[in-house]
XYZ file of C-alpha atoms in Angstrom:
608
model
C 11.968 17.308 20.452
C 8.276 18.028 18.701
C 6.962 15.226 16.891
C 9.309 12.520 18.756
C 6.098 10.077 19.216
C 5.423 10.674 15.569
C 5.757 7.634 13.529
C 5.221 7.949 9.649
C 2.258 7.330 8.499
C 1.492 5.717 5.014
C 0.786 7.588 2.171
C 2.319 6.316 -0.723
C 1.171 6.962 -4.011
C 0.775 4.129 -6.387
C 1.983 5.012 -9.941
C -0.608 5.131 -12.923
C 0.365 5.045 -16.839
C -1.662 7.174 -19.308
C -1.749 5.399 -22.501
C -2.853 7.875 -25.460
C -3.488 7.942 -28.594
C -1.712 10.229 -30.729
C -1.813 8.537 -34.435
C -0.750 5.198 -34.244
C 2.162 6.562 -31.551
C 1.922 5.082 -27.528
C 4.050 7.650 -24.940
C 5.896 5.736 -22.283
C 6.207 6.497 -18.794
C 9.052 6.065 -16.591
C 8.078 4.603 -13.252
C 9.963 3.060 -10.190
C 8.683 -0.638 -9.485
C 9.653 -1.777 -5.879
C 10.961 -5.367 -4.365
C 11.078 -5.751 -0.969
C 13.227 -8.751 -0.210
C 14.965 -10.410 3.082
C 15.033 -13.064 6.035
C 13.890 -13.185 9.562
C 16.331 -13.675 12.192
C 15.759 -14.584 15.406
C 17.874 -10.938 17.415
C 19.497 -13.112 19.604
C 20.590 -16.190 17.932
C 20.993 -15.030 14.334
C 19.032 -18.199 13.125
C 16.790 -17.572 10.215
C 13.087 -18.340 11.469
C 10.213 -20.328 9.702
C 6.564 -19.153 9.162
C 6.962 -15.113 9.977
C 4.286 -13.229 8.900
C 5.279 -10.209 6.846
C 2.641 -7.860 6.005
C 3.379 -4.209 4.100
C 0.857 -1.329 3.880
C 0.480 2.054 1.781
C -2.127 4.446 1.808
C -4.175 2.330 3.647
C -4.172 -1.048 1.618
C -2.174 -4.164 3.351
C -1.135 -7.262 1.746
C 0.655 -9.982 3.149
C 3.229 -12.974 2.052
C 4.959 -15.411 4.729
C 8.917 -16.147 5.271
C 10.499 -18.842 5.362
C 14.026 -19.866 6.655
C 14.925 -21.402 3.489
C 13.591 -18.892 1.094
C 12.862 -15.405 3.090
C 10.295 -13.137 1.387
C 10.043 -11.576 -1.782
C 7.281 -8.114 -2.242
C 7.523 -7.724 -5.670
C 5.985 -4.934 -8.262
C 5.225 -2.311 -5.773
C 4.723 1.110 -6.701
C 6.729 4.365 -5.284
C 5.631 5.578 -1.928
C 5.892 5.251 2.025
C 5.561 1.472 3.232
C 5.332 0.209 6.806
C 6.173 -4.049 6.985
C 5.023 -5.996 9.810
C 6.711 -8.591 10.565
C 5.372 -10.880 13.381
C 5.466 -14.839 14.669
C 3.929 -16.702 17.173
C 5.900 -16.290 20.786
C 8.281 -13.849 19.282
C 8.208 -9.483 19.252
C 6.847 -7.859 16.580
C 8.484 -4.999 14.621
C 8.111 -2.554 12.071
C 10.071 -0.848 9.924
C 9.570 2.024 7.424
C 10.976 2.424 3.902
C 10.377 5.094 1.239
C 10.760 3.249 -2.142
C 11.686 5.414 -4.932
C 14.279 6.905 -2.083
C 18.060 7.368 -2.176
C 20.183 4.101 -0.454
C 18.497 0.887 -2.631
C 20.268 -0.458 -4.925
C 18.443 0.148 -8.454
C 18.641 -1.389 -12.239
C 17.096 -0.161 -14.985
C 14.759 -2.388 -17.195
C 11.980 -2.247 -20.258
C 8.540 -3.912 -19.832
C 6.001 -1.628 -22.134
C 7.693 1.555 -21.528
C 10.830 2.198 -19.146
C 10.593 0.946 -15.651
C 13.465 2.070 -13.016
C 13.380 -1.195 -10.245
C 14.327 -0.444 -7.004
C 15.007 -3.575 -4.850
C 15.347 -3.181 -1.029
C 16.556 -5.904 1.483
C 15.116 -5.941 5.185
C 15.685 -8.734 7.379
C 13.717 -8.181 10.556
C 15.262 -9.650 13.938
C 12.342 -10.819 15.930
C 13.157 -11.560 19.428
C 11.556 -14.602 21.150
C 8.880 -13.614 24.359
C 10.688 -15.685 26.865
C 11.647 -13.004 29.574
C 10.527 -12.643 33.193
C 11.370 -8.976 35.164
C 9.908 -8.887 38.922
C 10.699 -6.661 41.165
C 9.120 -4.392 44.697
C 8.647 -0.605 44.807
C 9.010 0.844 47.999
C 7.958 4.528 49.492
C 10.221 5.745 52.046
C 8.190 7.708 55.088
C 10.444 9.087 57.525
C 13.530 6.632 56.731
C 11.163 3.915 57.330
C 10.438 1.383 53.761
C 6.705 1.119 53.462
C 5.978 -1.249 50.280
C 4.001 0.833 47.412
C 0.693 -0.635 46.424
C -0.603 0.458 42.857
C 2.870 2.492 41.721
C 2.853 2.173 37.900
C 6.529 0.712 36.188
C 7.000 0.634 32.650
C 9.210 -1.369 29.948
C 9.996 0.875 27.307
C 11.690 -0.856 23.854
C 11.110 1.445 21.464
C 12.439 4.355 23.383
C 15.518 2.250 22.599
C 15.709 1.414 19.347
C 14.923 5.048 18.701
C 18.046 5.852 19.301
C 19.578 3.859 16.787
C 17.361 3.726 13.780
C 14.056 6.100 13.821
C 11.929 3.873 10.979
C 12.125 0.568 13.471
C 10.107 -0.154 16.460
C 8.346 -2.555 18.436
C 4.760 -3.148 18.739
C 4.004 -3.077 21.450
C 6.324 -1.141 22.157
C 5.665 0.058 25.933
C 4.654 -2.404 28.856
C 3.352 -1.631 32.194
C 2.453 -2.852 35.322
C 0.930 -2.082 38.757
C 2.329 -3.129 41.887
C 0.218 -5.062 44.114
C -0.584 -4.697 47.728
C 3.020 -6.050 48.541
C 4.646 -3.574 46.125
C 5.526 -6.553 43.661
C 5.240 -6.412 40.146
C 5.844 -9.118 37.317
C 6.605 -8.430 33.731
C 5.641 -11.927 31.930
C 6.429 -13.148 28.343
C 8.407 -9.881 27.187
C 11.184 -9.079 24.443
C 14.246 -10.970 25.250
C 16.388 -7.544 24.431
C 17.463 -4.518 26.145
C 14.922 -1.935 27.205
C 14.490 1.035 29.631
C 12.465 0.579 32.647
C 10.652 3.237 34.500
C 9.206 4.061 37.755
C 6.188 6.504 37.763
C 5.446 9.328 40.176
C 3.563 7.855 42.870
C 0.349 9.452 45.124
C -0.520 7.596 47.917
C -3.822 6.978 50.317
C -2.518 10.605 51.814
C -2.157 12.567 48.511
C 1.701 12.591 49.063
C 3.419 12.252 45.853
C 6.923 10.025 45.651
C 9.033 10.370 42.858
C 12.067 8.361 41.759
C 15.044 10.287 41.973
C 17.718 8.644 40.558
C 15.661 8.146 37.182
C 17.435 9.200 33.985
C 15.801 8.451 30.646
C 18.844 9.481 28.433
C 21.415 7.161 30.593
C 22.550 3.347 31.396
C 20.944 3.995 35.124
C 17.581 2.455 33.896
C 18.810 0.394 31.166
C 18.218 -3.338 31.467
C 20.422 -6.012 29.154
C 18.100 -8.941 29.112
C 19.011 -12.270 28.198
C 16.569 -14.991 26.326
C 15.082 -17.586 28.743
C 15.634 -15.878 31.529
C 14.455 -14.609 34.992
C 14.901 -11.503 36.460
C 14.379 -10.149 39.549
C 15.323 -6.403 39.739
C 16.828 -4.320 42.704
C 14.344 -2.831 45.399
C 12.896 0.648 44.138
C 12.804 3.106 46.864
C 11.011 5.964 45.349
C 11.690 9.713 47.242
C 9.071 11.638 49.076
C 8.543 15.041 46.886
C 9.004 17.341 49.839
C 11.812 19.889 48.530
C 12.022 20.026 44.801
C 9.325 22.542 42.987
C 8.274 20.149 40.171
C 5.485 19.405 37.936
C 2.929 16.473 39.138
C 0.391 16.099 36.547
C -1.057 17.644 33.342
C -4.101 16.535 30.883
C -1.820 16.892 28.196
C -0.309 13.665 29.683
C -1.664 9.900 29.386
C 1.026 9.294 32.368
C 3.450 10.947 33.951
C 5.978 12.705 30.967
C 3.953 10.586 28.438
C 2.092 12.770 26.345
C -1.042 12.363 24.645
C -2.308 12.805 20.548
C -6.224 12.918 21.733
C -6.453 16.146 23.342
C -9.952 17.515 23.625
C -9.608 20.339 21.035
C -12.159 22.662 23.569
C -10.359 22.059 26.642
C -7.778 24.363 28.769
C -4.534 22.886 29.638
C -3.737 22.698 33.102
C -0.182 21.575 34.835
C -0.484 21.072 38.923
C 2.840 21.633 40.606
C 3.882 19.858 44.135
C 3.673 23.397 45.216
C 1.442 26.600 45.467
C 2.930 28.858 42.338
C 4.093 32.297 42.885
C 1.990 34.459 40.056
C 3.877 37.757 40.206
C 7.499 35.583 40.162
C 6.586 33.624 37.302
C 5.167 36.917 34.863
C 7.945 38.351 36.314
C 11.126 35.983 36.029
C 9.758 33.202 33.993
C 6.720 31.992 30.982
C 4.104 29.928 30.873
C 3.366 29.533 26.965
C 1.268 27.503 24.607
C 3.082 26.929 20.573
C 1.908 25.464 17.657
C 4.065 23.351 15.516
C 5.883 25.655 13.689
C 6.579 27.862 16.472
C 3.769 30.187 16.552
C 2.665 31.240 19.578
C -0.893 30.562 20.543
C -3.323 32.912 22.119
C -4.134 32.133 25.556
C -5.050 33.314 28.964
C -2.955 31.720 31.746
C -4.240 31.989 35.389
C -3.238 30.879 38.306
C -4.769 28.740 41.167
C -2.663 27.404 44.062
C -0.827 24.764 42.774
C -2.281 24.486 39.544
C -1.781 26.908 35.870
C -4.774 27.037 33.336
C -4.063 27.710 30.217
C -7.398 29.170 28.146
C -6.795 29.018 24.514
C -8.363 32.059 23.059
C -10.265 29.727 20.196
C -10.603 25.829 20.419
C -7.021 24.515 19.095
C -7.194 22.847 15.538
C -8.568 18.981 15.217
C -5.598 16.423 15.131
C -2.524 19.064 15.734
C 0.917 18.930 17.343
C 1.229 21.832 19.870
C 4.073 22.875 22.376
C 4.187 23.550 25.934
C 7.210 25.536 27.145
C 7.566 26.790 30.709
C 9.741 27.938 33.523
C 7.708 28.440 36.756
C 8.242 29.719 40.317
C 6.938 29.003 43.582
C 6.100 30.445 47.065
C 9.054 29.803 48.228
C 11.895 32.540 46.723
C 14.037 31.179 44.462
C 12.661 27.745 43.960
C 12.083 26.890 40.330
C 11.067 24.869 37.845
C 11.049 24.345 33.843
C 10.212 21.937 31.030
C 8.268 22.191 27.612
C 6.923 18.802 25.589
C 4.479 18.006 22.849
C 0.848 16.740 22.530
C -1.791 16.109 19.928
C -5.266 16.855 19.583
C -7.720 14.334 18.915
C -8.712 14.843 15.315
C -11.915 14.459 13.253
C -12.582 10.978 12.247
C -13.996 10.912 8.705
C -17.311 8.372 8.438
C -16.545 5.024 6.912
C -17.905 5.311 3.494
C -20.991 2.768 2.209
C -20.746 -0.092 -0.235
C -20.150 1.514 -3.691
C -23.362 -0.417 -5.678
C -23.951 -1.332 -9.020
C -20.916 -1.469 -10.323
C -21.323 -2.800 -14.407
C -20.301 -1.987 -17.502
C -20.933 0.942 -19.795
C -23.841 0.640 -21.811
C -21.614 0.324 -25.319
C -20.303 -3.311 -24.712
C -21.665 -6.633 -24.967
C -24.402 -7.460 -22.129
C -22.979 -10.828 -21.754
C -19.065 -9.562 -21.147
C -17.457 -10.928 -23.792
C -15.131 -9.093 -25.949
C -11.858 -8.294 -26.854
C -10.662 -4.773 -24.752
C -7.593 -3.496 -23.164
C -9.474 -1.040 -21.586
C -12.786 -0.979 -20.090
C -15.313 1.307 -18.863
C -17.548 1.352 -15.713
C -20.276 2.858 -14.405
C -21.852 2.943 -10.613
C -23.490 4.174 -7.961
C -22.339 6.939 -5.673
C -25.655 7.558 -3.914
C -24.145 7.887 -0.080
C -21.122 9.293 -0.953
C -20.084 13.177 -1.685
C -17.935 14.611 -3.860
C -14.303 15.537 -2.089
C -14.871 13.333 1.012
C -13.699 10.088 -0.778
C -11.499 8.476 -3.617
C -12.196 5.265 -4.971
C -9.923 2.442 -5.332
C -10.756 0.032 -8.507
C -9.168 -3.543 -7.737
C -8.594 -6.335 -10.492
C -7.371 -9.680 -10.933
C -7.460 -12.066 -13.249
C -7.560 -16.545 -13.752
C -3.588 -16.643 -15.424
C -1.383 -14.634 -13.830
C -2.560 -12.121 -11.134
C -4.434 -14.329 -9.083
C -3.858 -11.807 -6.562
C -6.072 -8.765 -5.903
C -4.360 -5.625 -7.687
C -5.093 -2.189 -7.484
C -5.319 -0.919 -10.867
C -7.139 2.767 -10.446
C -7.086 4.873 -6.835
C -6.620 8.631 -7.734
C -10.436 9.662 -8.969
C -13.125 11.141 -7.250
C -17.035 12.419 -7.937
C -16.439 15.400 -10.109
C -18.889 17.603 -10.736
C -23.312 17.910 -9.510
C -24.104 16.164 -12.547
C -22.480 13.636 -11.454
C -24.136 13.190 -8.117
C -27.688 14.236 -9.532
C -27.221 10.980 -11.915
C -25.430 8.929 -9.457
C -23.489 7.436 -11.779
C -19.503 7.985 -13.029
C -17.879 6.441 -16.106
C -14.705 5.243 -15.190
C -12.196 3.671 -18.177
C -9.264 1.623 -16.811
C -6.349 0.445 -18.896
C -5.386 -3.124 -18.671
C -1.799 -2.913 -20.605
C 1.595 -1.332 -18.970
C 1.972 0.827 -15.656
C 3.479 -2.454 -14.023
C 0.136 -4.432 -14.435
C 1.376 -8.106 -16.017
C -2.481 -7.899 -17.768
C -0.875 -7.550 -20.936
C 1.323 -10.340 -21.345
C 2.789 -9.513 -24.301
C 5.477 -7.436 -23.545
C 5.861 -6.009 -27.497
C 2.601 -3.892 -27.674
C 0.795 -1.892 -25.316
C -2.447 -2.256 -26.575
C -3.099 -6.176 -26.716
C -6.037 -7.692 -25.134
C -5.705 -9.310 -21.581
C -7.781 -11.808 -22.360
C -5.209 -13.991 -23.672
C -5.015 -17.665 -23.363
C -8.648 -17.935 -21.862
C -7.996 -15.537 -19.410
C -11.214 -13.628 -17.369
C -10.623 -10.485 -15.485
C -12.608 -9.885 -12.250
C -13.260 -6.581 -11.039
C -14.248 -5.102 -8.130
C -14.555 -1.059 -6.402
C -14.541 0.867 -3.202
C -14.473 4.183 -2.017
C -11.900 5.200 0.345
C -12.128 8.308 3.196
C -9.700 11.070 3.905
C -8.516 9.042 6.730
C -7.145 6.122 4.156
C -10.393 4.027 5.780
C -12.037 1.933 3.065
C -15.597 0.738 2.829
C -17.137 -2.246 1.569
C -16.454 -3.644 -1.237
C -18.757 -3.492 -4.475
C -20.123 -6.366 -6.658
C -18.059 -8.239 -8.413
C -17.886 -7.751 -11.996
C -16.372 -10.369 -14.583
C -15.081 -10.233 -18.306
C -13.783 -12.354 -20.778
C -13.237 -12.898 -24.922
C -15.700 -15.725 -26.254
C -15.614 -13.924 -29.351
C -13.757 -15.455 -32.623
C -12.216 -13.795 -35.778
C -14.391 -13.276 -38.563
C -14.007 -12.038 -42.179
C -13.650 -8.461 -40.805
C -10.975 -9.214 -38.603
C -8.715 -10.738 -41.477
C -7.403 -9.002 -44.396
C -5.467 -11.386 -47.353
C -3.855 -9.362 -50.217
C -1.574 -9.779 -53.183
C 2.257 -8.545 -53.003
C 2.756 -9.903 -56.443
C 4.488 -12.294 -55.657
C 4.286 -14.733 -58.771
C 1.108 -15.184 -60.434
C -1.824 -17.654 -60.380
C -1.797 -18.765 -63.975
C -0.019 -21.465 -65.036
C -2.037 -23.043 -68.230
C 1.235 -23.175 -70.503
C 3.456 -24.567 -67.519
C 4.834 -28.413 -67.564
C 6.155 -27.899 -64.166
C 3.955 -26.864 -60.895
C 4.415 -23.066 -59.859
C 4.087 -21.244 -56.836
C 2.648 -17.200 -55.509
C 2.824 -16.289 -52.207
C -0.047 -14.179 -50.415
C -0.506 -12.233 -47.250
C -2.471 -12.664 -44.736
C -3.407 -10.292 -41.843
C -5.467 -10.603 -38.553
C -6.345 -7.071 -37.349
C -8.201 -8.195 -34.453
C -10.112 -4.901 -33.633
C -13.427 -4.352 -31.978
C -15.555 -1.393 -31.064
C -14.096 -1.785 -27.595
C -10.978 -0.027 -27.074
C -9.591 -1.111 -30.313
C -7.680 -4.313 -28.647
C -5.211 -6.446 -30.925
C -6.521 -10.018 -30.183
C -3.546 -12.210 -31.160
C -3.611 -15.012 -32.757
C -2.292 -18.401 -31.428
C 1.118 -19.460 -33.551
C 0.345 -22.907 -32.705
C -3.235 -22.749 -35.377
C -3.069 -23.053 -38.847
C -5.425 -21.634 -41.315
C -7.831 -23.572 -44.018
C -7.439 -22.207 -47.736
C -8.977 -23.304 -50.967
C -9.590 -21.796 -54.077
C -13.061 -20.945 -55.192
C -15.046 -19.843 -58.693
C -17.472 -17.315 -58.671
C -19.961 -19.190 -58.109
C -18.407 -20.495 -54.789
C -17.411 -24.277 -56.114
C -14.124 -25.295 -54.472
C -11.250 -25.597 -57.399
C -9.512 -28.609 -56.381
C -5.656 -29.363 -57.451
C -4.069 -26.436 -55.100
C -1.936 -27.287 -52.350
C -0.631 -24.529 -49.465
C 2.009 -24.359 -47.008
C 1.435 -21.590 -44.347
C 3.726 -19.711 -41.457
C 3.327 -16.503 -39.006
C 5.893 -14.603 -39.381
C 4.238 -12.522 -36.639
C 1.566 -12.641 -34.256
C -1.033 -10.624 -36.104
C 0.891 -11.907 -39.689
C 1.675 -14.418 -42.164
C 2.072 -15.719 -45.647
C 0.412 -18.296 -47.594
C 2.515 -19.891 -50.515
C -0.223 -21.777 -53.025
C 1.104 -24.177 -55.346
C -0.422 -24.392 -58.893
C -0.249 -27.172 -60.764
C 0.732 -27.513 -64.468
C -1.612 -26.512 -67.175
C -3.601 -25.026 -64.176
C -5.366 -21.319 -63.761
C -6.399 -19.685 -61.142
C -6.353 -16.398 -62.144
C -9.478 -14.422 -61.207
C -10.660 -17.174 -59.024
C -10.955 -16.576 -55.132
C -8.275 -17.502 -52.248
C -10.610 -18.335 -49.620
C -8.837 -18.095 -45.678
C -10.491 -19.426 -42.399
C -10.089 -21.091 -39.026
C -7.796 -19.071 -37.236
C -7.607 -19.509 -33.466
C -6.861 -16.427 -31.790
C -5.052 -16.213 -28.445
C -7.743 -16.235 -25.944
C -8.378 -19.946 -27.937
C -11.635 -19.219 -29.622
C -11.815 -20.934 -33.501
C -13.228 -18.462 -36.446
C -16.321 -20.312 -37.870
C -15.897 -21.732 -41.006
C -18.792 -20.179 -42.615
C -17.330 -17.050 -42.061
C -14.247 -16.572 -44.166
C -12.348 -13.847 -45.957
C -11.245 -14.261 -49.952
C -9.306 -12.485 -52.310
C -9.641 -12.043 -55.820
C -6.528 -13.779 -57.340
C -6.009 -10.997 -60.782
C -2.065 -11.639 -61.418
């Protein structure tokens, strides 16, 4: 089967949200937001297990959490794409296991956070099995009916081979033990799986170049199959492994790390030979049989195939491609008429490792904002330098977290790359990344996509590197740092008159009341953020002459009726008029906690 050693490698794609401005109008994006969720068990008592490491990785970025038995784990917000999740313990196996989220089989609800989100929550619960087995055994040659113990014959434990056959996204790691016999033909598997696995006993060559096989070997049967218990002690039956003296096989190949086992570094340059027990019959084998070298879809690739003794080359007509599956398929015949022998499998070549890319250096802030980081923004832009790195060979990953909420690292950019020359020439990109939506809890207000995250005191940190073709990363960047210090001042705020009653009440007996409006826009140059204001603050008011005297007499009662919104209801007493004098509004906190001075105010002319 091609591909059978194949195990999926991560490339999941984590999900970005484009927020744009059309008008006043935000678009929202669906996206699928993952949970992984589970227990350990220990395989072979069922008992949930305490302090298991579980670590999950996509596209080359691992994070990790730790299970308990009480609790399990919880992976929460993670974007659509192909995981792989560790999960491993002191003294115990462990295993892996691969999940698509966004994939058919999870159970899914649908929910609204700043634009439609479809979660998808999986449950895994790993068995780990404790590494409390011990398998010895002796490996024997047989020369002329006589047992002769086998000194340096390879044996194998093979788990995965196993579990394979049940479920293709879980295996071991590792997965494959081995062993060498010593001078006494003993061997000793120590501190393995307590569960079932295959074990195997290699072709052997001894001091004599005579090759011994075993011959009652069956991969795809019971025969070799062990059932191991926890705690326990093995010793396995004597292996008598069968002088090759009659069956035409094959006995090596350098598409093999070990016997049958083939390998994914093949030397792209190299021929491919296979060495039989026997001399090969040429004319026989063009004749009756094939010798022939496939790629992975089939293709046939051109070769020339000659023959040697005991041994086929097999000359690729142009060096096979870096890190590729190819397929060897034969049916040979040797010297002796009639005897035959076939059998095809896969291999890799080695491929092209990309070069680790160089610290990404500095990284700051567009020239348009404040020098000392401070502002309100829900987006910001960056600027660095690319110097080492060229354009296609990399993608950069922009990481964020902040001092309320994420505490955590979070990726919040990974799909852009060096452009254009001009780019390169100034060694320097603009990069703008929005703080609000796409899963990112930045924005805690869940009612507008375009509030500041700076809320409640909050500082965001920052930090960049690029990333090769082969998902390796490079050193990380400086660290970069913002936060709002910045109040509300008069141009921030906004009071105006409904007409709501009016200020004049010279001919009353009885105190009146008017009602105005105030607003806190709460926009800078920066992105336009809405800084909120904090509900819990209450503004100063007084009313004012021209000449900026305070009018005493007045009282006010104030509420929000929003966050960005509220009304002011002044009370004027009899024979009092205020008409054409000024409201005057101040002190509002806004939600990242900073007080508006009180020199700076805003004030409407009161003309009802």
């Amino acid at each position: 089967m091609k591909n059978k050693n194949i195990f999926k490698i991560i490339t999941g794609a984590v999900i970005m949200a484009m927020v744009i401005f059309a008008g006043c109008q935000k678009m929202e994006i669906v996206k699928i937001v993952g949970f992984i969720q589970g227990h350990a068990f220990d395989g072979n008592t069922n008992a949930p297990l305490d302090s298991v490491k579980v670590v999950w990785s996509v596209a080359g970025v691992k994070d990790s959490t730790v299970a308990t038995a009480e609790d399990g784990y919880l992976i929460r917000n993670l974007p659509e794409g192909e995981y792989s999740i560790w999960a491993s313990k002191t003294n115990y196996t462990t295993v892996v296991y691969d999940k698509y989220i966004g994939g058919d089989g999870a159970s899914t609800t649908t929910t609204v956070r700043g634009g439609a989100n479809q979660e998808q929550i999986i449950t895994y619960n790993p068995n780990l099995y404790p590494l409390n087995v011990s398998i010895t055994g002796r490996v024997y040659i047989s020369e002329n009916g006589v047992n002769v113990p086998a000194s340096g014959a390879i044996v194998q434990l093979d788990y995965n081979s196993l579990y394979e056959e049940a479920e293709e996204s879980y295996r071991f790691i590792p997965g494959l033990y081995e062993v060498v016999t010593d001078a006494n033909g003993y061997y000793t598997f120590a501190n393995i799986p307590a569960t079932d696995a295959y074990i195997r006993f290699l072709d052997y060559t001894d001091a004599n170049g005579e090759t011994y096989y075993d011959g009652s070997y069956s991969h795809s049967t019971s025969s070799r199959r062990i059932y191991i218990n926890s705690g326990s002690t093995y010793t396995y039956d004597n292996i008598i492994l069968s002088k090759v003296n009659d069956n035409f096989h094959l006995i090596s190949s350098n598409t093999w790390t070990s016997t049958n086992i083939e390998t994914e570094v093949f030397d792209v340059t190299s021929d491919i030979t296979l060495t039989f027990n026997k001399d090969v019959d040429q004319a026989a084998t063009e004749a009756l049989g094939n010798v022939t070298l496939d790629d992975n879809e089939g293709n046939e690739i051109n070769a020339t195939v000659t023959y040697s003794g005991n041994t086929i080359a097999i000359n690729p007509t142009s060096d096979l491609q870096a890190g590729a599956w190819y397929n060897i398929d034969f049916e040979v015949y040797s010297v002796i008429p009639g005897d035959n022998t076939s059998d095809d499998w896969d291999f890799k070549t080695l491929g092209i490792p990309a070069p680790v890319p160089t610290a990404v250096t500095d990284l700051t802030l567009a020239e348009s904002y404040p020098t000392d980081k401070t502002f309100d923004a829900h987006n910001v832009k960056f600027k660095f330098d690319f110097t080492s790195v060229m354009d296609g060979e990399v993608r950069y990953e922009i990481w964020a977290k902040d001092t309320y909420n994420n505490l955590n690292w979070v990726l919040v950019d990974d799909n852009f790359y060096s452009q254009n020359d001009d780019d390169i020439a100034e060694k320097v990109y603009d990069r703008w990344v929005y703080l609000q939506d796409d899963g990112r809890e930045f924005d805690y207000f869940e009612d507008d996509g375009w509030q500041t995250p700076m809320e409640f005191g909050t500082e965001v940190t920052f930090k960049i590197r690029a990333v090769n073709k082969d998902n390796i990363a490079g050193p990380w960047s400086n660290e970069i740092t913002i936060s709002d210090e910045t109040p509300y001042d008069n141009s921030s705020m906004n009071l105006y008159e409904p007409g709501w009653g009016t200020a004049n009440n010279s001919l009353g007996t009885e105190p009146i009341t008017f009602r105005v409006s105030l607003e806190v826009w709460g926009e800078t140059n920066w992105g336009n953020a809405v800084s909120y204001v904090d509900l819990a603050s209450t503004p100063t008011f007084g009313i004012y002459d021209g000449t900026g005297t305070e009018i005493t007499g007045a009282t006010f009662s104030f509420e929000w009726t929003d966050r960005d919104e509220g009304m002011v209801t002044v009370t004027v007493p009899a024979g009092a008029n205020y008409q054409y004098q000024y409201l005057r509004a101040y002190n509002v906190t806004d939600s990242s906690g900073n007080i508006m001075d009180a020199a700076d105010y805003e004030s409407e002319l009161l003309n009802n």
